[in-house]
mmCIF file of C-alpha atoms in Angstrom:
data_model
loop_
_atom_site.group_PDB
_atom_site.id
_atom_site.type_symbol
_atom_site.label_atom_id
_atom_site.label_comp_id
_atom_site.label_asym_id
_atom_site.label_seq_id
_atom_site.Cartn_x
_atom_site.Cartn_y
_atom_site.Cartn_z
ATOM 1 C CA UNK A 1446 -9.649 -8.697 22.411
ATOM 2 C CA UNK A 1447 -10.811 -6.377 19.663
ATOM 3 C CA UNK A 1448 -9.732 -7.207 16.093
ATOM 4 C CA UNK A 1449 -10.020 -5.274 12.836
ATOM 5 C CA UNK A 1450 -10.473 -7.605 9.850
ATOM 6 C CA UNK A 1451 -9.792 -6.277 6.354
ATOM 7 C CA UNK A 1452 -10.833 -7.606 2.944
ATOM 8 C CA UNK A 1453 -8.743 -5.430 0.610
ATOM 9 C CA UNK A 1454 -9.929 -4.649 -2.909
ATOM 10 C CA UNK A 1455 -9.417 -1.885 -5.429
ATOM 11 C CA UNK A 1456 -13.182 -1.319 -5.945
ATOM 12 C CA UNK A 1457 -14.402 -2.027 -2.408
ATOM 13 C CA UNK A 1458 -12.305 -2.582 0.711
ATOM 14 C CA UNK A 1459 -14.320 -4.375 3.384
ATOM 15 C CA UNK A 1460 -13.776 -3.931 7.129
ATOM 16 C CA UNK A 1461 -15.129 -5.561 10.251
ATOM 17 C CA UNK A 1462 -14.308 -4.886 13.897
ATOM 18 C CA UNK A 1463 -15.035 -7.792 16.227
ATOM 19 C CA UNK A 1464 -14.792 -8.158 20.002
ATOM 20 C CA UNK A 1465 -14.011 -11.711 20.891
ATOM 21 C CA UNK A 1466 -12.904 -13.942 23.675
ATOM 22 C CA UNK A 1467 -12.980 -17.588 22.697
ATOM 23 C CA UNK A 1468 -16.492 -18.388 21.484
ATOM 24 C CA UNK A 1469 -18.097 -15.087 22.547
ATOM 25 C CA UNK A 1470 -18.073 -12.780 19.551
ATOM 26 C CA UNK A 1471 -19.609 -9.341 18.987
ATOM 27 C CA UNK A 1472 -19.617 -7.096 15.914
ATOM 28 C CA UNK A 1473 -18.473 -3.567 16.795
ATOM 29 C CA UNK A 1474 -18.548 -2.149 13.256
ATOM 30 C CA UNK A 1475 -18.612 -3.420 9.698
ATOM 31 C CA UNK A 1476 -18.969 -2.095 6.190
ATOM 32 C CA UNK A 1477 -16.884 -1.299 3.138
ATOM 33 C CA UNK A 1478 -15.097 1.660 1.607
ATOM 34 C CA UNK A 1479 -16.425 2.252 -1.928
ATOM 35 C CA UNK A 1480 -13.669 3.141 -4.408
ATOM 36 C CA UNK A 1481 -15.216 4.476 -7.634
ATOM 37 C CA UNK A 1482 -13.311 3.535 -10.801
ATOM 38 C CA UNK A 1483 -13.618 7.197 -11.828
ATOM 39 C CA UNK A 1484 -11.141 8.180 -9.073
ATOM 40 C CA UNK A 1485 -7.420 8.085 -9.982
ATOM 41 C CA UNK A 1486 -5.541 5.253 -8.272
ATOM 42 C CA UNK A 1487 -3.618 7.439 -5.766
ATOM 43 C CA UNK A 1488 -6.931 8.973 -4.606
ATOM 44 C CA UNK A 1489 -8.422 5.499 -4.130
ATOM 45 C CA UNK A 1490 -5.384 4.389 -2.084
ATOM 46 C CA UNK A 1491 -5.631 7.622 -0.078
ATOM 47 C CA UNK A 1492 -9.278 6.900 0.673
ATOM 48 C CA UNK A 1493 -8.464 3.363 1.879
ATOM 49 C CA UNK A 1494 -5.742 4.730 4.171
ATOM 50 C CA UNK A 1495 -7.883 7.591 5.512
ATOM 51 C CA UNK A 1496 -11.046 5.563 6.127
ATOM 52 C CA UNK A 1497 -9.222 2.708 7.859
ATOM 53 C CA UNK A 1498 -7.214 5.183 9.961
ATOM 54 C CA UNK A 1499 -10.481 6.868 11.017
ATOM 55 C CA UNK A 1500 -12.055 3.488 11.850
ATOM 56 C CA UNK A 1501 -9.041 2.613 14.043
ATOM 57 C CA UNK A 1502 -9.302 5.949 15.892
ATOM 58 C CA UNK A 1503 -13.026 5.458 16.464
ATOM 59 C CA UNK A 1504 -13.105 1.784 17.471
ATOM 60 C CA UNK A 1505 -9.625 1.196 18.995
ATOM 61 C CA UNK A 1506 -8.913 -2.362 17.791
ATOM 62 C CA UNK A 1507 -5.802 -4.018 19.229
ATOM 63 C CA UNK A 1508 -4.760 -6.096 16.221
ATOM 64 C CA UNK A 1509 -5.442 -6.279 12.483
ATOM 65 C CA UNK A 1510 -6.021 -9.372 10.355
ATOM 66 C CA UNK A 1511 -5.841 -9.395 6.552
ATOM 67 C CA UNK A 1512 -6.468 -12.182 4.087
ATOM 68 C CA UNK A 1513 -3.247 -13.283 2.387
ATOM 69 C CA UNK A 1514 -4.516 -13.244 -1.165
ATOM 70 C CA UNK A 1515 -3.857 -16.196 -3.373
ATOM 71 C CA UNK A 1516 -3.306 -14.785 -6.818
ATOM 72 C CA UNK A 1517 -4.481 -16.791 -9.779
ATOM 73 C CA UNK A 1518 -5.392 -13.888 -12.056
ATOM 74 C CA UNK A 1519 -3.045 -11.845 -14.204
ATOM 75 C CA UNK A 1520 -0.119 -9.769 -12.989
ATOM 76 C CA UNK A 1521 -1.804 -6.418 -13.689
ATOM 77 C CA UNK A 1522 -4.800 -7.139 -11.431
ATOM 78 C CA UNK A 1523 -2.426 -8.553 -8.787
ATOM 79 C CA UNK A 1524 -0.498 -5.267 -8.831
ATOM 80 C CA UNK A 1525 -3.711 -3.253 -8.347
ATOM 81 C CA UNK A 1526 -4.934 -5.523 -5.555
ATOM 82 C CA UNK A 1527 -1.496 -5.379 -3.928
ATOM 83 C CA UNK A 1528 -1.621 -1.596 -3.798
ATOM 84 C CA UNK A 1529 -4.988 -1.614 -2.007
ATOM 85 C CA UNK A 1530 -3.598 -4.159 0.435
ATOM 86 C CA UNK A 1531 -0.430 -2.091 0.988
ATOM 87 C CA UNK A 1532 -2.444 1.070 1.769
ATOM 88 C CA UNK A 1533 -4.682 -0.841 4.207
ATOM 89 C CA UNK A 1534 -1.750 -2.464 6.043
ATOM 90 C CA UNK A 1535 0.058 0.901 6.187
ATOM 91 C CA UNK A 1536 -3.024 2.348 7.935
ATOM 92 C CA UNK A 1537 -2.933 -0.509 10.462
ATOM 93 C CA UNK A 1538 0.771 -0.075 11.230
ATOM 94 C CA UNK A 1539 0.354 3.719 11.390
ATOM 95 C CA UNK A 1540 -2.491 3.180 13.887
ATOM 96 C CA UNK A 1541 -0.168 1.133 16.111
ATOM 97 C CA UNK A 1542 -1.734 -2.256 15.344
ATOM 98 C CA UNK A 1543 0.095 -5.538 14.944
ATOM 99 C CA UNK A 1544 -0.883 -7.017 11.583
ATOM 100 C CA UNK A 1545 -1.479 -10.717 10.932
ATOM 101 C CA UNK A 1546 -2.121 -12.541 7.669
ATOM 102 C CA UNK A 1547 -4.272 -15.605 7.024
ATOM 103 C CA UNK A 1548 -4.776 -17.675 3.904
ATOM 104 C CA UNK A 1549 -8.292 -18.281 2.531
ATOM 105 C CA UNK A 1550 -7.883 -21.910 3.662
ATOM 106 C CA UNK A 1551 -7.134 -20.886 7.255
ATOM 107 C CA UNK A 1552 -10.108 -18.498 7.297
ATOM 108 C CA UNK A 1553 -12.535 -21.144 6.029
ATOM 109 C CA UNK A 1554 -11.204 -23.700 8.487
ATOM 110 C CA UNK A 1555 -11.569 -21.259 11.382
ATOM 111 C CA UNK A 1556 -15.052 -20.005 10.443
ATOM 112 C CA UNK A 1557 -16.740 -23.044 8.874
ATOM 113 C CA UNK A 1558 -14.441 -25.796 10.116
ATOM 114 C CA UNK A 1559 -13.812 -26.952 6.560
ATOM 115 C CA UNK A 1560 -11.067 -25.537 4.281
ATOM 116 C CA UNK A 1561 -12.969 -26.158 1.066
ATOM 117 C CA UNK A 1562 -16.153 -24.357 2.189
ATOM 118 C CA UNK A 1563 -17.736 -22.092 -0.443
ATOM 119 C CA UNK A 1564 -18.427 -18.370 -0.085
ATOM 120 C CA UNK A 1565 -22.072 -18.882 0.932
ATOM 121 C CA UNK A 1566 -21.124 -21.225 3.752
ATOM 122 C CA UNK A 1567 -18.622 -18.661 5.074
ATOM 123 C CA UNK A 1568 -21.255 -15.886 4.986
ATOM 124 C CA UNK A 1569 -23.812 -18.170 6.625
ATOM 125 C CA UNK A 1570 -21.419 -18.964 9.482
ATOM 126 C CA UNK A 1571 -20.366 -15.322 9.914
ATOM 127 C CA UNK A 1572 -24.063 -14.428 10.213
ATOM 128 C CA UNK A 1573 -24.603 -17.299 12.668
ATOM 129 C CA UNK A 1574 -21.576 -16.391 14.819
ATOM 130 C CA UNK A 1575 -21.924 -12.605 14.796
ATOM 131 C CA UNK A 1576 -25.532 -11.940 13.856
ATOM 132 C CA UNK A 1577 -24.912 -8.434 12.512
ATOM 133 C CA UNK A 1578 -28.057 -6.569 11.449
ATOM 134 C CA UNK A 1579 -27.144 -6.515 7.767
ATOM 135 C CA UNK A 1580 -24.698 -8.724 5.926
ATOM 136 C CA UNK A 1581 -25.761 -7.963 2.377
ATOM 137 C CA UNK A 1582 -22.367 -6.248 2.048
ATOM 138 C CA UNK A 1583 -20.196 -9.218 1.051
ATOM 139 C CA UNK A 1584 -16.939 -7.288 1.496
ATOM 140 C CA UNK A 1585 -17.915 -6.592 5.107
ATOM 141 C CA UNK A 1586 -18.793 -10.279 5.577
ATOM 142 C CA UNK A 1587 -15.370 -11.333 4.246
ATOM 143 C CA UNK A 1588 -13.642 -8.831 6.539
ATOM 144 C CA UNK A 1589 -15.598 -10.143 9.566
ATOM 145 C CA UNK A 1590 -14.564 -13.705 8.634
ATOM 146 C CA UNK A 1591 -10.853 -12.721 8.757
ATOM 147 C CA UNK A 1592 -11.371 -11.071 12.150
ATOM 148 C CA UNK A 1593 -13.113 -14.209 13.492
ATOM 149 C CA UNK A 1594 -10.277 -16.362 12.131
ATOM 150 C CA UNK A 1595 -7.701 -14.246 13.976
ATOM 151 C CA UNK A 1596 -9.643 -14.377 17.251
ATOM 152 C CA UNK A 1597 -9.816 -18.182 16.964
ATOM 153 C CA UNK A 1598 -6.094 -18.402 16.233
ATOM 154 C CA UNK A 1599 -5.284 -16.146 19.209
ATOM 155 C CA UNK A 1600 -7.555 -18.103 21.544
ATOM 156 C CA UNK A 1601 -5.973 -21.401 20.526
ATOM 157 C CA UNK A 1602 -2.413 -20.083 20.859
ATOM 158 C CA UNK A 1603 -3.305 -18.714 24.313
ATOM 159 C CA UNK A 1604 -4.729 -22.105 25.315
ATOM 160 C CA UNK A 1605 -1.601 -23.823 24.065
ATOM 161 C CA UNK A 1606 0.547 -21.365 25.967
ATOM 162 C CA UNK A 1607 -1.413 -22.027 29.183
ATOM 163 C CA UNK A 1608 -1.157 -25.762 28.559
ATOM 164 C CA UNK A 1609 2.605 -25.423 28.026
ATOM 165 C CA UNK A 1610 3.135 -24.081 31.532
ATOM 166 C CA UNK A 1611 4.595 -26.550 34.022
ATOM 167 C CA UNK B 1307 8.882 23.330 -6.928
ATOM 168 C CA UNK B 1308 10.045 20.494 -4.689
ATOM 169 C CA UNK B 1309 9.216 16.943 -5.772
ATOM 170 C CA UNK B 1310 9.552 13.590 -4.018
ATOM 171 C CA UNK B 1311 10.285 10.775 -6.473
ATOM 172 C CA UNK B 1312 9.718 7.187 -5.384
ATOM 173 C CA UNK B 1313 11.015 3.908 -6.827
ATOM 174 C CA UNK B 1314 8.940 1.359 -4.914
ATOM 175 C CA UNK B 1315 10.261 -2.123 -4.262
ATOM 176 C CA UNK B 1316 9.740 -4.828 -1.676
ATOM 177 C CA UNK B 1317 13.498 -5.209 -0.945
ATOM 178 C CA UNK B 1318 14.554 -1.570 -1.378
ATOM 179 C CA UNK B 1319 12.329 1.465 -1.874
ATOM 180 C CA UNK B 1320 14.289 4.332 -3.411
ATOM 181 C CA UNK B 1321 13.541 8.014 -2.768
ATOM 182 C CA UNK B 1322 14.803 11.294 -4.174
ATOM 183 C CA UNK B 1323 13.752 14.847 -3.320
ATOM 184 C CA UNK B 1324 14.527 17.377 -6.059
ATOM 185 C CA UNK B 1325 14.108 21.163 -6.222
ATOM 186 C CA UNK B 1326 13.460 22.204 -9.776
ATOM 187 C CA UNK B 1327 12.318 25.058 -11.905
ATOM 188 C CA UNK B 1328 12.673 24.256 -15.593
ATOM 189 C CA UNK B 1329 16.294 23.294 -16.246
ATOM 190 C CA UNK B 1330 17.615 24.245 -12.810
ATOM 191 C CA UNK B 1331 17.657 21.123 -10.671
ATOM 192 C CA UNK B 1332 19.023 20.440 -7.199
ATOM 193 C CA UNK B 1333 19.071 17.242 -5.125
ATOM 194 C CA UNK B 1334 17.696 17.860 -1.622
ATOM 195 C CA UNK B 1335 17.877 14.257 -0.398
ATOM 196 C CA UNK B 1336 18.196 10.789 -1.864
ATOM 197 C CA UNK B 1337 18.664 7.221 -0.708
ATOM 198 C CA UNK B 1338 16.710 4.042 -0.209
ATOM 199 C CA UNK B 1339 14.852 2.255 2.569
ATOM 200 C CA UNK B 1340 16.332 -1.243 3.013
ATOM 201 C CA UNK B 1341 13.676 -3.898 3.616
ATOM 202 C CA UNK B 1342 15.311 -7.111 4.862
ATOM 203 C CA UNK B 1343 13.644 -10.293 3.634
ATOM 204 C CA UNK B 1344 13.815 -11.527 7.256
ATOM 205 C CA UNK B 1345 11.138 -8.960 8.260
ATOM 206 C CA UNK B 1346 7.487 -10.045 7.902
ATOM 207 C CA UNK B 1347 5.681 -8.274 5.070
ATOM 208 C CA UNK B 1348 3.506 -6.005 7.279
ATOM 209 C CA UNK B 1349 6.655 -4.765 9.058
ATOM 210 C CA UNK B 1350 8.301 -4.008 5.696
ATOM 211 C CA UNK B 1351 5.227 -2.055 4.544
ATOM 212 C CA UNK B 1352 5.183 -0.228 7.875
ATOM 213 C CA UNK B 1353 8.830 0.733 7.419
ATOM 214 C CA UNK B 1354 8.142 2.100 3.908
ATOM 215 C CA UNK B 1355 5.228 4.163 5.253
ATOM 216 C CA UNK B 1356 7.143 5.450 8.286
ATOM 217 C CA UNK B 1357 10.375 6.333 6.470
ATOM 218 C CA UNK B 1358 8.603 8.155 3.618
ATOM 219 C CA UNK B 1359 6.368 9.991 6.097
ATOM 220 C CA UNK B 1360 9.472 11.100 8.013
ATOM 221 C CA UNK B 1361 11.182 12.229 4.789
ATOM 222 C CA UNK B 1362 8.099 14.306 3.863
ATOM 223 C CA UNK B 1363 8.090 15.958 7.310
ATOM 224 C CA UNK B 1364 11.808 16.747 7.066
ATOM 225 C CA UNK B 1365 12.020 17.980 3.461
ATOM 226 C CA UNK B 1366 8.503 19.354 2.742
ATOM 227 C CA UNK B 1367 8.039 18.318 -0.906
ATOM 228 C CA UNK B 1368 4.945 19.694 -2.648
ATOM 229 C CA UNK B 1369 4.180 16.754 -4.928
ATOM 230 C CA UNK B 1370 5.053 13.082 -5.276
ATOM 231 C CA UNK B 1371 5.915 11.166 -8.453
ATOM 232 C CA UNK B 1372 5.931 7.371 -8.693
ATOM 233 C CA UNK B 1373 6.832 5.085 -11.560
ATOM 234 C CA UNK B 1374 3.765 3.320 -12.935
ATOM 235 C CA UNK B 1375 5.220 -0.164 -13.029
ATOM 236 C CA UNK B 1376 4.824 -2.229 -16.127
ATOM 237 C CA UNK B 1377 4.399 -5.767 -14.933
ATOM 238 C CA UNK B 1378 5.850 -8.559 -16.998
ATOM 239 C CA UNK B 1379 6.699 -10.935 -14.184
ATOM 240 C CA UNK B 1380 4.372 -13.324 -12.416
ATOM 241 C CA UNK B 1381 1.273 -12.393 -10.442
ATOM 242 C CA UNK B 1382 2.842 -13.195 -7.038
ATOM 243 C CA UNK B 1383 5.726 -10.749 -7.483
ATOM 244 C CA UNK B 1384 3.283 -8.151 -8.877
ATOM 245 C CA UNK B 1385 1.203 -8.481 -5.696
ATOM 246 C CA UNK B 1386 4.279 -7.955 -3.499
ATOM 247 C CA UNK B 1387 5.463 -4.972 -5.545
ATOM 248 C CA UNK B 1388 1.940 -3.511 -5.506
ATOM 249 C CA UNK B 1389 1.866 -3.619 -1.711
ATOM 250 C CA UNK B 1390 5.130 -1.654 -1.457
ATOM 251 C CA UNK B 1391 3.740 0.865 -3.935
ATOM 252 C CA UNK B 1392 0.448 1.134 -2.012
ATOM 253 C CA UNK B 1393 2.251 1.825 1.280
ATOM 254 C CA UNK B 1394 4.459 4.481 -0.372
ATOM 255 C CA UNK B 1395 1.518 6.260 -2.041
ATOM 256 C CA UNK B 1396 -0.466 6.121 1.223
ATOM 257 C CA UNK B 1397 2.433 7.934 2.928
ATOM 258 C CA UNK B 1398 2.359 10.623 0.216
ATOM 259 C CA UNK B 1399 -1.396 11.159 0.488
ATOM 260 C CA UNK B 1400 -1.184 11.121 4.302
ATOM 261 C CA UNK B 1401 1.539 13.792 4.062
ATOM 262 C CA UNK B 1402 -0.784 16.019 2.013
ATOM 263 C CA UNK B 1403 0.997 15.523 -1.319
ATOM 264 C CA UNK B 1404 -0.652 15.210 -4.708
ATOM 265 C CA UNK B 1405 0.597 12.006 -6.327
ATOM 266 C CA UNK B 1406 1.429 11.613 -10.023
ATOM 267 C CA UNK B 1407 2.332 8.483 -11.980
ATOM 268 C CA UNK B 1408 4.672 8.109 -14.947
ATOM 269 C CA UNK B 1409 5.449 5.134 -17.148
ATOM 270 C CA UNK B 1410 9.058 3.981 -17.641
ATOM 271 C CA UNK B 1411 8.777 5.297 -21.219
ATOM 272 C CA UNK B 1412 7.792 8.791 -20.050
ATOM 273 C CA UNK B 1413 10.631 8.839 -17.489
ATOM 274 C CA UNK B 1414 13.253 7.840 -20.064
ATOM 275 C CA UNK B 1415 11.940 10.381 -22.561
ATOM 276 C CA UNK B 1416 12.025 13.144 -19.941
ATOM 277 C CA UNK B 1417 15.474 12.314 -18.552
ATOM 278 C CA UNK B 1418 17.403 10.998 -21.573
ATOM 279 C CA UNK B 1419 15.179 12.294 -24.396
ATOM 280 C CA UNK B 1420 14.803 8.763 -25.742
ATOM 281 C CA UNK B 1421 12.110 6.291 -24.625
ATOM 282 C CA UNK B 1422 14.206 3.198 -25.315
ATOM 283 C CA UNK B 1423 17.217 4.374 -23.297
ATOM 284 C CA UNK B 1424 18.825 1.712 -21.095
ATOM 285 C CA UNK B 1425 19.311 1.878 -17.319
ATOM 286 C CA UNK B 1426 22.923 3.105 -17.586
ATOM 287 C CA UNK B 1427 21.937 6.024 -19.811
ATOM 288 C CA UNK B 1428 19.236 7.051 -17.307
ATOM 289 C CA UNK B 1429 21.725 6.932 -14.404
ATOM 290 C CA UNK B 1430 24.311 8.818 -16.461
ATOM 291 C CA UNK B 1431 21.827 11.617 -17.223
ATOM 292 C CA UNK B 1432 20.564 11.778 -13.623
ATOM 293 C CA UNK B 1433 24.185 12.191 -12.511
ATOM 294 C CA UNK B 1434 24.750 14.851 -15.195
ATOM 295 C CA UNK B 1435 21.566 16.789 -14.345
ATOM 296 C CA UNK B 1436 21.719 16.555 -10.558
ATOM 297 C CA UNK B 1437 25.328 15.765 -9.754
ATOM 298 C CA UNK B 1438 24.607 14.161 -6.368
ATOM 299 C CA UNK B 1439 27.720 13.156 -4.412
ATOM 300 C CA UNK B 1440 26.982 9.448 -4.602
ATOM 301 C CA UNK B 1441 24.738 7.633 -7.024
ATOM 302 C CA UNK B 1442 25.946 4.119 -6.418
ATOM 303 C CA UNK B 1443 22.485 3.519 -4.907
ATOM 304 C CA UNK B 1444 20.542 2.578 -8.040
ATOM 305 C CA UNK B 1445 17.171 2.747 -6.267
ATOM 306 C CA UNK B 1446 17.908 6.366 -5.315
ATOM 307 C CA UNK B 1447 18.948 7.096 -8.918
ATOM 308 C CA UNK B 1448 15.663 5.676 -10.240
ATOM 309 C CA UNK B 1449 13.690 7.715 -7.710
ATOM 310 C CA UNK B 1450 15.550 10.904 -8.728
ATOM 311 C CA UNK B 1451 14.757 10.126 -12.393
ATOM 312 C CA UNK B 1452 10.987 10.012 -11.623
ATOM 313 C CA UNK B 1453 11.231 13.321 -9.754
ATOM 314 C CA UNK B 1454 13.075 14.931 -12.701
ATOM 315 C CA UNK B 1455 10.431 13.550 -15.092
ATOM 316 C CA UNK B 1456 7.663 15.139 -13.023
ATOM 317 C CA UNK B 1457 9.436 18.514 -12.850
ATOM 318 C CA UNK B 1458 9.836 18.458 -16.659
ATOM 319 C CA UNK B 1459 6.169 17.565 -17.136
ATOM 320 C CA UNK B 1460 5.097 20.348 -14.767
ATOM 321 C CA UNK B 1461 7.350 22.909 -16.467
ATOM 322 C CA UNK B 1462 6.030 22.025 -19.911
ATOM 323 C CA UNK B 1463 2.394 22.115 -18.814
ATOM 324 C CA UNK B 1464 3.024 25.534 -17.222
ATOM 325 C CA UNK B 1465 4.646 26.796 -20.449
ATOM 326 C CA UNK B 1466 1.703 25.507 -22.465
ATOM 327 C CA UNK B 1467 -0.704 27.189 -20.100
ATOM 328 C CA UNK B 1468 1.147 30.499 -20.423
ATOM 329 C CA UNK B 1469 1.201 30.091 -24.222
ATOM 330 C CA UNK B 1470 -2.538 29.401 -24.193
ATOM 331 C CA UNK B 1471 -3.309 32.818 -22.741
ATOM 332 C CA UNK B 1472 -4.685 35.382 -25.229
#
């Protein structure tokens, strides 16, 4: 299956498209949409929507996975982050994708095997699993991690479903 | 000019389409998109995007106006509200509309003439100015108020521009 992972942010929104079937994983595309602070907010949200819509048309993912942000900062920054997330999810739904959400804990457990892993460990494992040419873009790396998490979750649920059969 | 006003919310997103030229105002459409709590969040955001996109196709507004929410509640509810707002603005941009934001203070000043007006005064003035058949839907009333605010702002800026000419 082909999955689009999204790491939403108001300054950079990362994306990563991954083909995966169990342990075989391949990066189809990854990068991030830069959102200059000089742009008014509606224009930034429009750019997120347009770029993700274009990516969906070009790479044809079947499902979308987005990190379910845990908010510890103030309400104003949560509102701004929420808007970026809303525009990204709207692009996914508009592109006909089913959208799934994962907590940071679930992503770390799926990628590193340890829920309290730090950011460097996640990036290291993403690089090990996917080996993309360039992972200096941390937003892209985060987006790839969400996609990998979703592929793992899907593979496990499929295995369980097969196991459930009489 | 024809303006689409939006009152974004995660349970109900209000909309109001208003034709206006200075003091002449006419309601083209108003209502709200119900977003049952039983639906997963991505499905709710998808419904906001789809319903507003459909409204834009049916009524052809030229510009969109959205309340710039002042957030006093906690970060979690701000994140949820932000997502609804992001999906609504994405629909406006996708529909080719320019999007404008107004604070609650600006809306009250434009509609009631008094920035500290309460909710009932705003609804009363919206009913007086637009006289829609039914304004029991408070989300629709709020959305109409944003649209009226934008039409006022546009009219004033046009008058100033005319006055500026030599």
